[in-house]
Amino acid sequence: MGLFTRRKTDAKDKDQARDLITDRAEITRLLERMQRKRSTLSITSESLAEPFSSLLLHVSPAKGRVALDQLHPIAGDRRMQIGTPLLAASRLDGVDARFGVIIERIFQHEGSRIYQAEMPELLHYLQRRAAFRAMVPAEVPLPPFRLKDPSGAQIRAQLVDISSSGLGAMITSGIPVGVGEYLACDLNLPGARMVADVQVRATSKVLGNRRIGALFTDLNDRQRAYLDKVVAHFQRMSLRRRAGHSS
């Protein structure tokens, strides 16, 4: 067992950088995760004087459709009809997400009215990322770490940089990974092993190798405080090295 194990909590970073996602596969992954976690949707519309609550009940990428639960309180549902545009806002792993749909069908299921709509073509995903990201010093011999996708397939990677909000790494072996994918991460850091979940936010090729940038989605306060210490340690090492080179 490592010193830290995974525990689900909201991300707590200060700065915000808005991402507008248009990739169909990534939108599907985010919506399916929202559905599995039963994330509450705050629904607004021109026909509504205030927000109402709902849930994302079904995501069908093959049919290009989503299904939303009846609005609560029931007063909101009375204003819903075919052609009504809805703006849905939610939080997924501590990150704000919102998308728009237009109701194309309303049907009854188990005593509730269900709203069917086309899959959204874009999704706003408000990524919180504020912490300074420090490069791993060359003199720190960190071993490769493991990433694992939901199917259990493993990926080996070498840590390049890290902060209390995310990491950068070079993939050394394993299956390809894409933007939006969620991976289990097993990191070996100075003095401790840390297990957490990450979401891939960027991929690129560097000298023929695959590099990823990922955002932590589940850090608890103890893990975040430990990462702050690791980053500060790496910064001090970097500053000492620069001072030595300039003297």
Tab-separated table of C-alpha atoms in Angstrom:
chain	number	residue	atom	x	y	z
A	1	MET	CA	0.000	0.000	0.000
A	2	GLY	CA	1.220	3.507	-0.775
A	3	LEU	CA	1.027	6.469	1.528
A	4	PHE	CA	-1.842	7.943	-0.481
A	5	THR	CA	-4.832	6.200	-2.052
A	6	ARG	CA	-7.599	7.510	-4.290
A	7	ARG	CA	-10.557	9.377	-2.856
A	8	LYS	CA	-13.168	11.335	-4.823
A	9	THR	CA	-13.303	15.077	-4.073
A	10	ASP	CA	-13.862	18.233	-6.071
A	11	ALA	CA	-10.835	19.850	-7.732
A	12	LYS	CA	-9.829	23.115	-6.012
A	13	ASP	CA	-7.761	25.280	-8.304
A	14	LYS	CA	-8.091	29.056	-8.603
A	15	ASP	CA	-7.467	30.067	-12.222
A	16	GLN	CA	-9.857	29.090	-15.004
A	17	ALA	CA	-9.268	28.372	-18.676
A	18	ARG	CA	-12.367	27.726	-20.755
A	19	ASP	CA	-12.262	24.795	-23.179
A	20	LEU	CA	-14.784	24.522	-25.978
A	21	ILE	CA	-14.957	20.841	-26.941
A	22	THR	CA	-16.250	19.923	-30.395
A	23	ASP	CA	-14.794	16.431	-30.819
A	24	ARG	CA	-17.744	13.997	-30.895
A	25	ALA	CA	-15.883	11.175	-29.147
A	26	GLU	CA	-14.732	13.423	-26.304
A	27	ILE	CA	-18.211	14.914	-25.863
A	28	THR	CA	-19.591	11.376	-25.679
A	29	ARG	CA	-17.024	10.344	-23.038
A	30	LEU	CA	-17.826	13.349	-20.866
A	31	LEU	CA	-21.592	12.906	-21.160
A	32	GLU	CA	-21.370	9.185	-20.409
A	33	ARG	CA	-19.283	9.922	-17.332
A	34	MET	CA	-21.822	12.558	-16.272
A	35	GLN	CA	-24.562	9.951	-16.669
A	36	ARG	CA	-22.711	7.261	-14.676
A	37	LYS	CA	-21.975	9.660	-11.813
A	38	ARG	CA	-25.592	10.921	-11.860
A	39	SER	CA	-24.365	14.508	-11.888
A	40	THR	CA	-27.216	16.948	-11.248
A	41	LEU	CA	-28.018	19.212	-14.191
A	42	SER	CA	-29.110	22.814	-13.655
A	43	ILE	CA	-31.474	23.557	-16.550
A	44	THR	CA	-32.203	27.053	-17.793
A	45	SER	CA	-34.320	28.201	-20.733
A	46	GLU	CA	-36.015	31.324	-22.043
A	47	SER	CA	-39.316	29.763	-20.967
A	48	LEU	CA	-38.128	29.324	-17.367
A	49	ALA	CA	-37.935	32.147	-14.825
A	50	GLU	CA	-35.389	30.230	-12.726
A	51	PRO	CA	-33.146	27.137	-13.004
A	52	PHE	CA	-34.660	23.679	-12.540
A	53	SER	CA	-32.958	20.349	-11.810
A	54	SER	CA	-32.667	17.288	-14.025
A	55	LEU	CA	-30.466	14.264	-14.714
A	56	LEU	CA	-28.840	12.914	-17.848
A	57	LEU	CA	-30.525	9.499	-18.146
A	58	HIS	CA	-29.188	8.104	-21.394
A	59	VAL	CA	-26.454	8.797	-23.941
A	60	SER	CA	-26.674	7.034	-27.298
A	61	PRO	CA	-23.732	7.945	-29.554
A	62	ALA	CA	-24.892	5.424	-32.181
A	63	LYS	CA	-28.239	7.199	-32.538
A	64	GLY	CA	-26.809	10.628	-31.754
A	65	ARG	CA	-29.341	11.196	-28.979
A	66	VAL	CA	-29.451	12.034	-25.267
A	67	ALA	CA	-32.329	11.715	-22.798
A	68	LEU	CA	-32.933	14.046	-19.844
A	69	ASP	CA	-35.167	13.425	-16.850
A	70	GLN	CA	-38.282	15.460	-16.093
A	71	LEU	CA	-37.533	18.852	-14.564
A	72	HIS	CA	-37.866	19.258	-10.808
A	73	PRO	CA	-39.857	20.942	-9.323
A	74	ILE	CA	-42.723	19.880	-11.567
A	75	ALA	CA	-43.605	23.501	-12.442
A	76	GLY	CA	-40.634	23.543	-14.830
A	77	ASP	CA	-41.840	20.451	-16.654
A	78	ARG	CA	-45.156	22.105	-17.484
A	79	ARG	CA	-43.274	24.594	-19.688
A	80	MET	CA	-41.390	21.931	-21.636
A	81	GLN	CA	-42.510	21.172	-25.188
A	82	ILE	CA	-41.002	19.948	-28.438
A	83	GLY	CA	-38.664	22.605	-29.800
A	84	THR	CA	-37.776	24.094	-26.394
A	85	PRO	CA	-34.044	24.930	-26.223
A	86	LEU	CA	-32.336	24.007	-22.934
A	87	LEU	CA	-28.988	24.966	-21.448
A	88	ALA	CA	-27.678	22.293	-19.058
A	89	ALA	CA	-24.926	23.087	-16.539
A	90	SER	CA	-23.275	20.618	-14.190
A	91	ARG	CA	-20.058	19.765	-12.357
A	92	LEU	CA	-18.023	16.739	-13.356
A	93	ASP	CA	-15.102	15.802	-11.081
A	94	GLY	CA	-15.133	19.341	-9.706
A	95	VAL	CA	-15.030	20.907	-13.185
A	96	ASP	CA	-17.871	23.015	-14.598
A	97	ALA	CA	-19.442	21.697	-17.789
A	98	ARG	CA	-22.354	22.973	-19.853
A	99	PHE	CA	-24.062	22.131	-23.115
A	100	GLY	CA	-27.171	23.083	-25.054
A	101	VAL	CA	-29.876	20.872	-26.569
A	102	ILE	CA	-33.294	21.299	-28.184
A	103	ILE	CA	-36.125	18.968	-27.164
A	104	GLU	CA	-37.232	16.884	-30.159
A	105	ARG	CA	-39.417	14.326	-28.382
A	106	ILE	CA	-41.190	13.981	-25.013
A	107	PHE	CA	-42.358	10.585	-23.746
A	108	GLN	CA	-43.498	8.913	-20.553
A	109	HIS	CA	-41.350	6.395	-18.695
A	110	GLU	CA	-42.098	4.961	-15.255
A	111	GLY	CA	-44.355	7.871	-14.369
A	112	SER	CA	-41.972	10.644	-15.478
A	113	ARG	CA	-41.709	12.665	-18.659
A	114	ILE	CA	-38.420	12.202	-20.509
A	115	TYR	CA	-36.957	14.757	-22.922
A	116	GLN	CA	-35.076	13.393	-25.929
A	117	ALA	CA	-32.693	15.609	-27.876
A	118	GLU	CA	-29.888	15.403	-30.396
A	119	MET	CA	-26.397	14.914	-29.003
A	120	PRO	CA	-24.856	18.379	-28.386
A	121	GLU	CA	-22.349	19.440	-31.026
A	122	LEU	CA	-20.195	21.319	-28.519
A	123	LEU	CA	-19.588	21.296	-24.795
A	124	HIS	CA	-17.990	23.971	-22.609
A	125	TYR	CA	-15.612	22.372	-20.144
A	126	LEU	CA	-14.219	24.836	-17.603
A	127	GLN	CA	-10.830	23.442	-16.655
A	128	ARG	CA	-9.450	24.695	-13.367
A	129	ARG	CA	-5.696	24.892	-13.418
A	130	ALA	CA	-3.776	27.381	-11.337
A	131	ALA	CA	-0.815	25.710	-9.685
A	132	PHE	CA	2.736	26.289	-10.892
A	133	ARG	CA	3.985	23.246	-12.798
A	134	ALA	CA	7.604	22.316	-12.041
A	135	MET	CA	9.911	20.320	-14.295
A	136	VAL	CA	11.305	17.149	-12.797
A	137	PRO	CA	15.047	17.835	-12.249
A	138	ALA	CA	17.436	15.628	-14.201
A	139	GLU	CA	19.194	14.656	-10.963
A	140	VAL	CA	15.978	13.146	-9.535
A	141	PRO	CA	15.904	9.520	-10.790
A	142	LEU	CA	12.168	8.895	-10.720
A	143	PRO	CA	11.211	5.454	-12.078
A	144	PRO	CA	8.565	5.188	-14.812
A	145	PHE	CA	5.004	5.147	-13.514
A	146	ARG	CA	1.874	3.295	-14.584
A	147	LEU	CA	-1.359	4.546	-16.089
A	148	LYS	CA	-4.371	2.302	-16.544
A	149	ASP	CA	-7.467	2.835	-18.691
A	150	PRO	CA	-10.986	1.678	-17.665
A	151	SER	CA	-10.488	-1.668	-19.464
A	152	GLY	CA	-7.384	-2.383	-17.374
A	153	ALA	CA	-4.886	-1.843	-20.203
A	154	GLN	CA	-1.631	-0.480	-18.788
A	155	ILE	CA	0.573	2.334	-20.061
A	156	ARG	CA	4.101	3.134	-18.897
A	157	ALA	CA	5.147	6.777	-18.720
A	158	GLN	CA	7.983	8.959	-17.511
A	159	LEU	CA	7.063	12.018	-15.473
A	160	VAL	CA	8.222	15.299	-17.059
A	161	ASP	CA	6.526	17.968	-14.951
A	162	ILE	CA	4.015	18.111	-12.107
A	163	SER	CA	1.874	20.448	-10.018
A	164	SER	CA	-0.966	20.100	-7.546
A	165	SER	CA	-3.402	20.297	-10.456
A	166	GLY	CA	-1.846	18.067	-13.102
A	167	LEU	CA	1.166	16.507	-14.753
A	168	GLY	CA	3.023	16.124	-18.013
A	169	ALA	CA	4.544	12.809	-19.061
A	170	MET	CA	6.180	10.977	-21.952
A	171	ILE	CA	4.517	7.691	-22.884
A	172	THR	CA	7.153	4.965	-23.096
A	173	SER	CA	4.947	1.958	-23.882
A	174	GLY	CA	1.327	0.839	-24.019
A	175	ILE	CA	-1.839	1.702	-25.898
A	176	PRO	CA	-2.499	5.124	-27.464
A	177	VAL	CA	-4.475	7.596	-25.330
A	178	GLY	CA	-6.693	10.430	-26.485
A	179	VAL	CA	-7.842	13.784	-25.163
A	180	GLY	CA	-10.708	13.404	-22.711
A	181	GLU	CA	-9.810	9.887	-21.552
A	182	TYR	CA	-9.788	9.094	-17.833
A	183	LEU	CA	-6.891	7.033	-16.485
A	184	ALA	CA	-5.853	5.637	-13.112
A	185	CYS	CA	-2.401	6.937	-12.238
A	186	ASP	CA	0.142	5.244	-9.929
A	187	LEU	CA	2.971	7.714	-9.277
A	188	ASN	CA	6.286	7.099	-7.535
A	189	LEU	CA	7.351	10.465	-6.097
A	190	PRO	CA	10.125	11.403	-3.642
A	191	GLY	CA	9.189	9.807	-0.329
A	192	ALA	CA	5.806	8.397	-1.310
A	193	ARG	CA	3.695	6.540	-3.820
A	194	MET	CA	0.509	8.348	-4.859
A	195	VAL	CA	-2.547	6.881	-6.570
A	196	ALA	CA	-5.046	9.206	-8.264
A	197	ASP	CA	-7.253	9.587	-11.323
A	198	VAL	CA	-6.360	11.915	-14.190
A	199	GLN	CA	-8.056	13.143	-17.323
A	200	VAL	CA	-5.941	13.570	-20.460
A	201	ARG	CA	-6.219	17.198	-21.569
A	202	ALA	CA	-3.577	17.360	-24.327
A	203	THR	CA	-1.466	15.045	-26.461
A	204	SER	CA	1.479	15.767	-28.757
A	205	LYS	CA	4.552	14.203	-30.332
A	206	VAL	CA	8.015	15.225	-29.176
A	207	LEU	CA	10.961	13.788	-31.152
A	208	GLY	CA	8.792	10.876	-32.186
A	209	ASN	CA	7.578	10.150	-28.654
A	210	ARG	CA	4.071	10.670	-27.322
A	211	ARG	CA	3.585	13.310	-24.633
A	212	ILE	CA	0.440	13.904	-22.603
A	213	GLY	CA	-0.786	16.656	-20.314
A	214	ALA	CA	-3.302	15.492	-17.706
A	215	LEU	CA	-5.460	17.046	-14.989
A	216	PHE	CA	-5.920	15.424	-11.582
A	217	THR	CA	-9.620	14.848	-10.930
A	218	ASP	CA	-9.754	13.387	-7.434
A	219	LEU	CA	-7.067	14.800	-5.150
A	220	ASN	CA	-7.805	15.138	-1.449
A	221	ASP	CA	-6.305	17.937	0.660
A	222	ARG	CA	-3.465	15.735	1.961
A	223	GLN	CA	-2.381	14.734	-1.534
A	224	ARG	CA	-2.551	18.324	-2.765
A	225	ALA	CA	-0.428	19.557	0.160
A	226	TYR	CA	2.139	16.815	-0.513
A	227	LEU	CA	2.337	17.753	-4.195
A	228	ASP	CA	2.874	21.399	-3.240
A	229	LYS	CA	5.900	20.268	-1.193
A	230	VAL	CA	7.247	18.163	-4.075
A	231	VAL	CA	6.878	21.092	-6.503
A	232	ALA	CA	8.602	23.463	-4.045
A	233	HIS	CA	11.438	20.929	-3.647
A	234	PHE	CA	11.881	20.665	-7.434
A	235	GLN	CA	11.856	24.468	-7.721
A	236	ARG	CA	14.579	24.831	-5.073
A	237	MET	CA	16.729	22.265	-6.871
A	238	SER	CA	16.284	24.134	-10.142
A	239	LEU	CA	17.170	27.475	-8.555
A	240	ARG	CA	20.310	26.015	-6.915
A	241	ARG	CA	21.392	24.553	-10.244
A	242	ARG	CA	20.927	27.898	-12.012
A	243	ALA	CA	22.829	29.698	-9.268
A	244	GLY	CA	25.684	27.216	-9.621
A	245	HIS	CA	25.835	27.716	-13.370
A	246	SER	CA	25.903	31.502	-13.051
A	247	SER	CA	28.648	31.611	-10.386
